[in-house]
Amino acid sequence: MSEHEATTWPEHLQPVADALRERFPQLSIELKPDNWLEVKVDADQSPEFFRYIKEYPGLAFDYLLDVTAVDYINEGKLQVVYHLARLGTDAKKRGKLVVKIDLPRDNPRVRSVVDIWPTANFHEREVYDMFGVVFEGHPDLRRILMREDWVGHPLRKDYVDQRPKRTRVTR
């Protein structure tokens, strides 16, 4: 569904789409299955965008569910994906948002959101560890799953395991 088909959007999501379009007219906004809004944001615009969706009273996406990444090796990019939600007692005001940011594979850098959603701390560290995305301004950006001396980022599609092959003995 395209961003121009606003009349078919659920009533509670229309004000969200309108507020985003008014503040960021160049954004791509789509309605996805299960009423998720999907927005594509440029990395340089992400700090302003994330602060806006958290603090603007009509939006208030107060809960960061997840931060992950996808390796589009054939397109030469990594895509950082944020899943956010508006919680609260009024079900009519709840909402879900997916934010996607494309980064070049050779230098994937984006501003950290830990100062906005502290729960991003471990999520960003995992994406850094597995994909090599540098979250600028992160308070403790270091590996979280792999050893500190590990070479490479295991979830990149061009990753080659450098460990020696093990021989398995079965009895």
Coordinates of C-alpha atoms in Angstrom, one line a residue, residues 98-160:
V98 CA 9.4 0.0 11.7
V99 CA 12.2 2.4 10.8
K100 CA 14.8 1.4 8.2
I101 CA 18.1 3.2 7.5
D102 CA 20.3 2.2 4.6
L103 CA 24.1 2.4 5.2
P104 CA 27.1 1.6 2.9
R105 CA 28.6 -1.7 3.6
D106 CA 32.2 -0.3 3.5
N107 CA 31.5 2.3 6.3
P108 CA 28.2 1.6 8.1
R109 CA 27.8 4.4 10.6
V110 CA 24.6 5.8 12.2
R111 CA 23.9 7.8 15.4
S112 CA 23.1 5.8 18.5
V113 CA 19.6 6.0 20.0
V114 CA 20.7 4.9 23.5
D115 CA 20.2 8.5 24.7
I116 CA 16.6 8.3 23.6
W117 CA 15.8 4.7 24.4
P118 CA 18.3 3.2 26.9
T119 CA 17.2 -0.3 26.0
A120 CA 19.0 0.2 22.7
N121 CA 22.3 -0.4 24.5
F122 CA 22.5 -4.2 24.0
H123 CA 20.7 -4.2 20.7
E124 CA 23.2 -1.8 19.1
R125 CA 26.1 -3.7 20.6
E126 CA 24.7 -6.9 19.0
V127 CA 24.3 -5.3 15.6
Y128 CA 27.8 -3.9 15.9
D129 CA 29.2 -7.3 16.8
M130 CA 27.4 -9.3 14.2
F131 CA 27.3 -6.8 11.3
G132 CA 30.0 -4.1 12.0
V133 CA 27.6 -1.2 12.2
V134 CA 29.2 1.7 14.2
F135 CA 26.7 3.5 16.4
E136 CA 28.2 6.9 16.9
G137 CA 27.8 8.2 20.4
H138 CA 27.1 4.8 22.0
P139 CA 28.4 4.8 25.6
D140 CA 30.0 1.3 25.4
L141 CA 30.3 0.1 21.8
R142 CA 32.1 -3.2 22.1
R143 CA 31.5 -6.8 21.2
I144 CA 28.7 -8.5 23.2
L145 CA 28.5 -12.1 21.8
M146 CA 31.9 -12.7 20.2
R147 CA 35.3 -12.5 21.9
E148 CA 37.0 -9.1 21.7
D149 CA 39.7 -10.5 19.5
W150 CA 37.3 -12.0 17.0
V151 CA 38.0 -11.1 13.4
G152 CA 35.0 -10.0 11.3
H153 CA 31.3 -9.9 11.7
P154 CA 29.6 -13.3 11.5
L155 CA 26.2 -12.2 10.1
R156 CA 27.6 -10.5 7.1
K157 CA 27.0 -12.5 4.0
D158 CA 30.6 -12.3 2.9
Y159 CA 31.9 -13.5 6.3
V160 CA 34.4 -16.4 6.2

